[in-house]
Coordinates of C-alpha atoms and ligand atoms in Angstrom, one line a residue:
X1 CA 12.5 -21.7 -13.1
X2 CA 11.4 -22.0 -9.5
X3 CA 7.7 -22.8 -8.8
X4 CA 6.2 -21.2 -5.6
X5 CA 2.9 -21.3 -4.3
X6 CA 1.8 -18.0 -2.0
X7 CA -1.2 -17.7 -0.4
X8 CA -2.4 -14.2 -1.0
X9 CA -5.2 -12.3 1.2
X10 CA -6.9 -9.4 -0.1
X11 CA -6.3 -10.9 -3.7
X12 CA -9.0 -7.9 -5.0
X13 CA -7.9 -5.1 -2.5
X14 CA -6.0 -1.8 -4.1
X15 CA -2.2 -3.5 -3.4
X16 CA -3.7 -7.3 -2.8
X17 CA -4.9 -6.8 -7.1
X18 CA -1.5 -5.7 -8.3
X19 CA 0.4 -8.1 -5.8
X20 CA -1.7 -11.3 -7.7
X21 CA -1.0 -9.4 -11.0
X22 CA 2.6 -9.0 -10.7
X23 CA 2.8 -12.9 -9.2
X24 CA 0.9 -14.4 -12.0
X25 CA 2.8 -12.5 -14.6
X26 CA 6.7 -13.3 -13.3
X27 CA 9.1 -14.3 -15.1
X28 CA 11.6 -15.4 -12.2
X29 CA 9.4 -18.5 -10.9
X30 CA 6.3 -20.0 -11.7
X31 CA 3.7 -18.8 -9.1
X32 CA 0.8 -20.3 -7.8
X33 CA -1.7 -18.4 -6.2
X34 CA -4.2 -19.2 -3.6
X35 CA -6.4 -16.0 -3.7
X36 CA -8.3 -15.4 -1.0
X37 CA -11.4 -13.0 -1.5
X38 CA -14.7 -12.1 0.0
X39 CA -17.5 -14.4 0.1
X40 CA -19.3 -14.2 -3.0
X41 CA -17.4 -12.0 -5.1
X42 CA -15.5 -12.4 -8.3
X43 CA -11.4 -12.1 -8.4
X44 CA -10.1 -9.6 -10.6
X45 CA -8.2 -11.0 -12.8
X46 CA -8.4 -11.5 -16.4
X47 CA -6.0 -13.3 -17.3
X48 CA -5.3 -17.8 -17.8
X49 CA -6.8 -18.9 -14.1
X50 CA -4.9 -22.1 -14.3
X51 CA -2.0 -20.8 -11.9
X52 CA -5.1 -19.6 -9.2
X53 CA -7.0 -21.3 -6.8
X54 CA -9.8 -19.1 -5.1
X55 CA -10.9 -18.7 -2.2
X56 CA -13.9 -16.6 -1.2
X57 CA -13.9 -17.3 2.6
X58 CA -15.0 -14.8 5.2
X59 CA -11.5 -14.0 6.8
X60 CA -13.7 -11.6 9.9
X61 CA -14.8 -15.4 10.6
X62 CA -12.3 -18.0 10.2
X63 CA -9.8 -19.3 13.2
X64 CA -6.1 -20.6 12.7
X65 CA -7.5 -23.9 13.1
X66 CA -9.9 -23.3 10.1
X67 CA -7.6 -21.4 8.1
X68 CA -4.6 -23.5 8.6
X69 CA -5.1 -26.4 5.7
X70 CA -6.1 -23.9 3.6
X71 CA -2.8 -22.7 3.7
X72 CA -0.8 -25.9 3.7
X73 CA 1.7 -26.4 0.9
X74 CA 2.0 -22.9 0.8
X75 CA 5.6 -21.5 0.4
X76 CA 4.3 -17.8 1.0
X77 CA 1.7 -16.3 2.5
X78 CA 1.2 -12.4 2.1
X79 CA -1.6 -10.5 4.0
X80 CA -2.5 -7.5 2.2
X81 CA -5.8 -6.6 4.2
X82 CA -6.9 -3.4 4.5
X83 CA -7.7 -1.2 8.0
X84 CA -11.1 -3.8 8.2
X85 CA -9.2 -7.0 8.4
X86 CA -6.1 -5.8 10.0
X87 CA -7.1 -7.1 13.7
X88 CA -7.6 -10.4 12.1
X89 CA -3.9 -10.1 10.5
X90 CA -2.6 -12.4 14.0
X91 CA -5.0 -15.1 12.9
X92 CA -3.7 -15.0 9.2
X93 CA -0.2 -15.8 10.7
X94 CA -0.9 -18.5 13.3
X95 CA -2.8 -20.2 10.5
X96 CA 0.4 -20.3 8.3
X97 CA 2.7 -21.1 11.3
X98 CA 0.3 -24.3 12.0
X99 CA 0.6 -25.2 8.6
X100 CA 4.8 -24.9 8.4
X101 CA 4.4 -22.1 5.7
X102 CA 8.2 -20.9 6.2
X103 CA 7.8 -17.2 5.1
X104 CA 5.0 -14.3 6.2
X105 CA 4.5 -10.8 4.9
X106 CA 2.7 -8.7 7.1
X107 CA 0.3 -6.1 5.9
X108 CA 2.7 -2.8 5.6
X109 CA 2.8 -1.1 2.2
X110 CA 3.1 2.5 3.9
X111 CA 5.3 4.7 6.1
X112 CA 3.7 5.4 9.7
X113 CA 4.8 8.9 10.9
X114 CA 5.0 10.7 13.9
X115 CA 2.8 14.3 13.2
X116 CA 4.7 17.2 14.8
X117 CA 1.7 19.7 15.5
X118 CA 2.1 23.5 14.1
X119 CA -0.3 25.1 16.7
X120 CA 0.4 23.6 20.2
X121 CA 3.4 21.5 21.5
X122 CA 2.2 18.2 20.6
X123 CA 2.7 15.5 19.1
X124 CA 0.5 12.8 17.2
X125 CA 0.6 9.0 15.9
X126 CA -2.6 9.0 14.1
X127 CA -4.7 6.4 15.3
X128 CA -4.5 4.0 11.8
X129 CA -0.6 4.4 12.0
X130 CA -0.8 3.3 15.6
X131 CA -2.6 0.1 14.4
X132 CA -0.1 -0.5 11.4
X133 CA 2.7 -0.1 13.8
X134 CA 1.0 -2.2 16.5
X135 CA 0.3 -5.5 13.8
X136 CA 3.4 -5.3 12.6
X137 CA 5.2 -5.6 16.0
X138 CA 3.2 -8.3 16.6
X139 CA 4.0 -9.7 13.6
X140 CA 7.5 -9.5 13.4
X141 CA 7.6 -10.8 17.2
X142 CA 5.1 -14.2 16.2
X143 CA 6.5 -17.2 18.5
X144 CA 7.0 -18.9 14.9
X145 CA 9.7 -16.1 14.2
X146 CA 11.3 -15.8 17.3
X147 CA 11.6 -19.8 17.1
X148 CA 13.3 -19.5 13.8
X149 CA 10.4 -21.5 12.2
X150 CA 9.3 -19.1 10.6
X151 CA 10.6 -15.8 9.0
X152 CA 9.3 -12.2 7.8
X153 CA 9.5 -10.0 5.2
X154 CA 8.0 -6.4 5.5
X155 CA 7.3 -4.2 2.1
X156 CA 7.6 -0.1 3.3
X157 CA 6.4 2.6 0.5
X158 CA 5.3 5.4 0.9
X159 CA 2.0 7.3 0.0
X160 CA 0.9 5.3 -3.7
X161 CA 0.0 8.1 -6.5
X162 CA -1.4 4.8 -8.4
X163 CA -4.0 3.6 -6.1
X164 CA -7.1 2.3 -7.6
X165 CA -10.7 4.1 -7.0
X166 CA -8.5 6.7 -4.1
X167 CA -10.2 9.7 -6.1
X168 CA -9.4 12.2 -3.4
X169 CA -5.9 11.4 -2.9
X170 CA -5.4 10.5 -6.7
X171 CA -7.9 12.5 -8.9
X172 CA -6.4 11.3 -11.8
X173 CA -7.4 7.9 -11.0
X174 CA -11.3 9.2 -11.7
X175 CA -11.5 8.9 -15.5
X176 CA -14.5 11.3 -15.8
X177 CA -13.1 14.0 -14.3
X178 CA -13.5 17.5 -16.1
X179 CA -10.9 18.8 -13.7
X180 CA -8.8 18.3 -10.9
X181 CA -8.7 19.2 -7.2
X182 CA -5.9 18.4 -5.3
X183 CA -5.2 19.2 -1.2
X184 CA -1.9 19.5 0.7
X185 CA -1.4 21.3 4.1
X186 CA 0.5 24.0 5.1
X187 CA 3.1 23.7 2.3
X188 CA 2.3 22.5 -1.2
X189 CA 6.2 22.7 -2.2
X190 CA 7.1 20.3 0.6
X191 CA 8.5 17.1 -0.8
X192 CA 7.5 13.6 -0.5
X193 CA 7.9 10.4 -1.1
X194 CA 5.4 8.8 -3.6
X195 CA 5.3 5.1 -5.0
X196 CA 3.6 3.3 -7.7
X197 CA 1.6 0.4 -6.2
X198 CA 2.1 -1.3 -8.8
X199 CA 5.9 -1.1 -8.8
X200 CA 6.1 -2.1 -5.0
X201 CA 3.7 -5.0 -5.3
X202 CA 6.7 -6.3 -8.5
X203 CA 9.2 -5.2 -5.4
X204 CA 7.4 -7.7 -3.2
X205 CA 7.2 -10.3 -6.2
X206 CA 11.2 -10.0 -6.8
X207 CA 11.8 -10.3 -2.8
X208 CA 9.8 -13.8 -2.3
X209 CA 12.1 -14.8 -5.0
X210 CA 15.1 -14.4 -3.4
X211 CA 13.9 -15.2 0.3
X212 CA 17.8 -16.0 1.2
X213 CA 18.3 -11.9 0.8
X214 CA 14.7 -11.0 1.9
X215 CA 14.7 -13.0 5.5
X216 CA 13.4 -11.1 8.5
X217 CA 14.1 -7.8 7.0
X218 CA 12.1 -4.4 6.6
X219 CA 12.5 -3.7 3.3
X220 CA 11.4 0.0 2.0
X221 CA 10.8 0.2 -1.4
X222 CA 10.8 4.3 -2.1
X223 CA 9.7 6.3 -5.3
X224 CA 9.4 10.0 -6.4
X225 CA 10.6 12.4 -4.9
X226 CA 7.9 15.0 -5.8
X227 CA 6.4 17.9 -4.0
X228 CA 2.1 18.3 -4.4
X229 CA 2.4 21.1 -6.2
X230 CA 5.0 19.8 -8.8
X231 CA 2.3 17.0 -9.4
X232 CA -0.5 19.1 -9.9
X233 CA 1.8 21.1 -12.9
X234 CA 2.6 17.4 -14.1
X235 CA -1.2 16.5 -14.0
X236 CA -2.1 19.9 -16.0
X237 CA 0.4 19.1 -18.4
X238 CA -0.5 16.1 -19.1
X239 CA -4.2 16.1 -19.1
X240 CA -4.6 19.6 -20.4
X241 CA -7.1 20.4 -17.8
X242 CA -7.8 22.5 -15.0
X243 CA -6.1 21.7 -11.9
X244 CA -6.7 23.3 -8.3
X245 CA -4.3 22.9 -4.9
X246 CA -6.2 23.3 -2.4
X247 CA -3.3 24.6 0.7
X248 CA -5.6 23.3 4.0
X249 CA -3.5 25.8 6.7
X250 CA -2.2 24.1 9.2
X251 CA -4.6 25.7 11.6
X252 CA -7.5 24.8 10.0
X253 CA -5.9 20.9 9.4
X254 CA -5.1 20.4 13.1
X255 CA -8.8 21.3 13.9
X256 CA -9.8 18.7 11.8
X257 CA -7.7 16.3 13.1
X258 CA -8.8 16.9 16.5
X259 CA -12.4 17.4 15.2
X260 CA -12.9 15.6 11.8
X261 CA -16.8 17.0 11.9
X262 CA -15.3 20.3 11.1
X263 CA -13.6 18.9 7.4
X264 CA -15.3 20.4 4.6
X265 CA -18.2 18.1 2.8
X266 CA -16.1 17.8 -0.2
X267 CA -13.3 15.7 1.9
X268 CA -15.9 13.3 3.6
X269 CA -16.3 10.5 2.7
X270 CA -14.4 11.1 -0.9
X271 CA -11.8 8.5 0.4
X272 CA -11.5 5.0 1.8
X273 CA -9.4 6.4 4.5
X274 CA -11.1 8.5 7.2
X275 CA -10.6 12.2 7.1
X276 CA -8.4 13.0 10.0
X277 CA -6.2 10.1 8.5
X278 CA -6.2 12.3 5.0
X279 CA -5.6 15.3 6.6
X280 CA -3.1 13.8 9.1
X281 CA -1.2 12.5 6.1
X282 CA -1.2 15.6 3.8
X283 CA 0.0 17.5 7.2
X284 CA 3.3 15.1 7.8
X285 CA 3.9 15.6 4.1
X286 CA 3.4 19.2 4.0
X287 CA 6.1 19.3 7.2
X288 CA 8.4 17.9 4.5
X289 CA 9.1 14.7 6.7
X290 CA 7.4 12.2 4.9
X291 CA 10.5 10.7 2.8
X292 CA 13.5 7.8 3.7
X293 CA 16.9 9.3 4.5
X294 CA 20.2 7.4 2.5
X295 CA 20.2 4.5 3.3
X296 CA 16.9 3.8 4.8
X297 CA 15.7 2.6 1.4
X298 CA 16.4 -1.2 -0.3
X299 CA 15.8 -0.5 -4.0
X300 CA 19.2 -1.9 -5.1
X301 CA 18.7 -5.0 -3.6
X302 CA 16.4 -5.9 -6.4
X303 CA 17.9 -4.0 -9.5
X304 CA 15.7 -5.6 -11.8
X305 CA 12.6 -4.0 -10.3
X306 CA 12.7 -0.1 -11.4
X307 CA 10.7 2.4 -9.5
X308 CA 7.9 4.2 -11.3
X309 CA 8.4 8.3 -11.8
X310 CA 4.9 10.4 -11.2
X311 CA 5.6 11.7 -14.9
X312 CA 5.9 8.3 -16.3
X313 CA 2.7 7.0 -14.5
X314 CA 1.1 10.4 -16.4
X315 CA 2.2 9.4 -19.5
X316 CA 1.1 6.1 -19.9
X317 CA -2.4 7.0 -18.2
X318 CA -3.2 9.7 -20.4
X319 CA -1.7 7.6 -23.4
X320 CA 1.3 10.0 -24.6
X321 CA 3.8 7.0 -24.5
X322 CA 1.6 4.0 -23.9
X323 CA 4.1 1.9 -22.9
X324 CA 4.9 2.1 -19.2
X325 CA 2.2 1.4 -17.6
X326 CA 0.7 -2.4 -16.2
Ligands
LIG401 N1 0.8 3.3 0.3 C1 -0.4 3.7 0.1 O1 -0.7 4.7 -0.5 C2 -1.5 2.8 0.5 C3 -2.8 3.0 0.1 C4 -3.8 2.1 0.5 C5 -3.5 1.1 1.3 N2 -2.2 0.9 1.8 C6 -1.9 -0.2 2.7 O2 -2.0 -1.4 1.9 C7 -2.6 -2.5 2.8 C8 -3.8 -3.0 2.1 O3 -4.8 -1.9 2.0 P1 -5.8 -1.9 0.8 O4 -6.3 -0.5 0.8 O5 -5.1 -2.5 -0.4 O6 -6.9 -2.8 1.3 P2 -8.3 -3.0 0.7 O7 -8.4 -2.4 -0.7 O8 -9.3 -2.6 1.7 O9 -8.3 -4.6 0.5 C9 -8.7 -5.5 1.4 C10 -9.3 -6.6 0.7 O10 -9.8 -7.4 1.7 C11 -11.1 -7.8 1.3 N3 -11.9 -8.1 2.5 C12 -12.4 -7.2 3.4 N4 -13.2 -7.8 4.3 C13 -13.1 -9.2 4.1 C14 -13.5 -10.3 4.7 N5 -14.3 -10.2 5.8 N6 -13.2 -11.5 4.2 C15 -12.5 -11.6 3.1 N7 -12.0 -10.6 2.4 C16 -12.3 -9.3 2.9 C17 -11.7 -6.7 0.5 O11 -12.7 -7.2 -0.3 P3 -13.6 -6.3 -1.3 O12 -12.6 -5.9 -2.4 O13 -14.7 -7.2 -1.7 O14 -14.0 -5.2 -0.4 C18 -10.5 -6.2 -0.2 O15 -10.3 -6.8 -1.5 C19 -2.8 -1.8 4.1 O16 -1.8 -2.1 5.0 C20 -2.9 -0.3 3.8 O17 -2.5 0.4 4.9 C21 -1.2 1.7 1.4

């Protein structure tokens, strides 16, 4: 078995937590993980520590220079920072590329979409999309690459129906719920992509073990294909409660985006996103774009690795089978 060490930042974010869980708990190579964490806080992880070393630096604060022996020895480094760190992402990578590691992974985990307004001739790349796309240019484009010192690998999903604490987006995930409200714009039928996090984070596991077929290559790791309002019947199935879609028109959603201080009270704040993201999101998917064509997607590359279905996910989290969940 191969032993590999990857530096891992975000280690107790919502992908950053299943990407150390799926690492520590391969059976393809031995992992070591350098997790790096806020200052002061615990990592989230139960399990024998003897494969992690942590690291609870203050990543807003640290330079290459600073960073860089951190990272030395490390085969791997993954950023999985969320929209506050993202700026920093750069840093992250000229750390590892001063320190020789061979092999970056750029903070992705989505699909950034163009949003085709309903109500004037316009169209809009919402402002956190703009940033994804932006750090991920950058990244794929480091000197290190483009000198061949370094290479990339980029993990693409779509919208995660799995993703820890996201309450408004996944009301299932809120285990004192008495009911469910769900939103979707203009068209709750519309079809969409939708991924387990944890599945893409074992995706991103099973790709740094085979860095020969992962090299410098976008890889997008799809799911469901599953319309809002065929999750909602799942969800009421499943949980034998009352479930509510909320269909935002796309009037009233394009106001918002343009003017998030008009979104109701019960969409503020309910997320981690901001709401004009939510609502800029639940608009793309309700335009029935947001899904990979044939051949856009790299699933097979990686056979082992099988996606999770919405009605799966259900069944393990409201204990019917047990048995396919984490
Ligand atoms: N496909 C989807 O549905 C989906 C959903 C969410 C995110 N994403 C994508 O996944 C990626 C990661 O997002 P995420 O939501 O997982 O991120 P996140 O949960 O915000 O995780 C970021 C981690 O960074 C830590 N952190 C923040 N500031 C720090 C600092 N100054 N120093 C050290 N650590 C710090 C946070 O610590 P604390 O835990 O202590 O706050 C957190 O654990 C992003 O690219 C995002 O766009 C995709």
């Amino acid at each position: 078995m191969q032993s590999l060490t990857v530096a891992l930042i975000g280690a107790n974010g919502q992908i950053g937590n299943f990407i150390l869980h799926e690492l520590l708990a391969s059976r393809e190579a031995q992992f070591h993980v350098l997790a790096f964490i806020r200052p002061n806080s615990q990592l989230k992880y139960r399990g024998p520590q003897e494969n992690v070393t942590v690291h609870d630096t203050d990543i807003s604060k640290v330079t290459a220079d600073s960073l860089a022996p951190y990272f030395r020895g490390a085969d791997v480094v993954v950023s999985a920072v969320g929209a506050e760190l993202l700026s920093r992402q750069n840093v992250l990578q000229d750390a590892a590329a001063i320190a020789d590691v061979r092999r970056f992974y750029p903070s992705e985990f989505g699909m950034h979409s163009v949003l085709r307004m309903r109500t004037e001739e316009a169209t809009l790349i919402h402002p956190t999309w703009a940033q994804k796309m932006k750090c991920l240019d950058e990244a794929m484009k480091h000197p290190a690459v483009v000198s061949g010192r370094m290479s990339y690998t980029v993990i693409g999903c779509s919208d995660s129906f799995d993703a820890p604490g996201e309450i408004l987006l996944c009301p299932w995930e809120d285990p004192n719920a008495m009911e469910y409200n769900m939103y979707a714009v203009g068209d709750a039928n519309a079809k969409m992509d939708f991924t387990s996090m944890r599945t893409t984070a074992a995706y991103l596991v099973a790709s740094i073990c085979r860095p020969e077929i992962s090299e410098n290559r976008f890889l997008a790791f799809s799911g469901d294909f599953i319309s809002i309002a065929e999750v909602a019947d799942l969800l009421r199935s499943h949980s034998g409660k009352k479930v509510s879609v909320h269909e935002i028109p796309w009037e009233q959603a394009e106001d918002i985006i343009r003017n998030p201080s008009l979104a109701p009270p019960e969409l503020v704040k309910a997320s981690n996103f901001p709401v004009d993201f939510l609502i800029a999101l639940r608009h793309v998917q309700g335009s029935g774009t947001m899904w990979r064509a044939p051949g856009q997607t790299h699933n097979s590359l990686f056979p082992n690795v099988k996606h999770q279905s919405v009605v799966e996910y259900f069944s393990y989290l409201f204990g019917k089978l047990g048995d396919s969940g984490p």
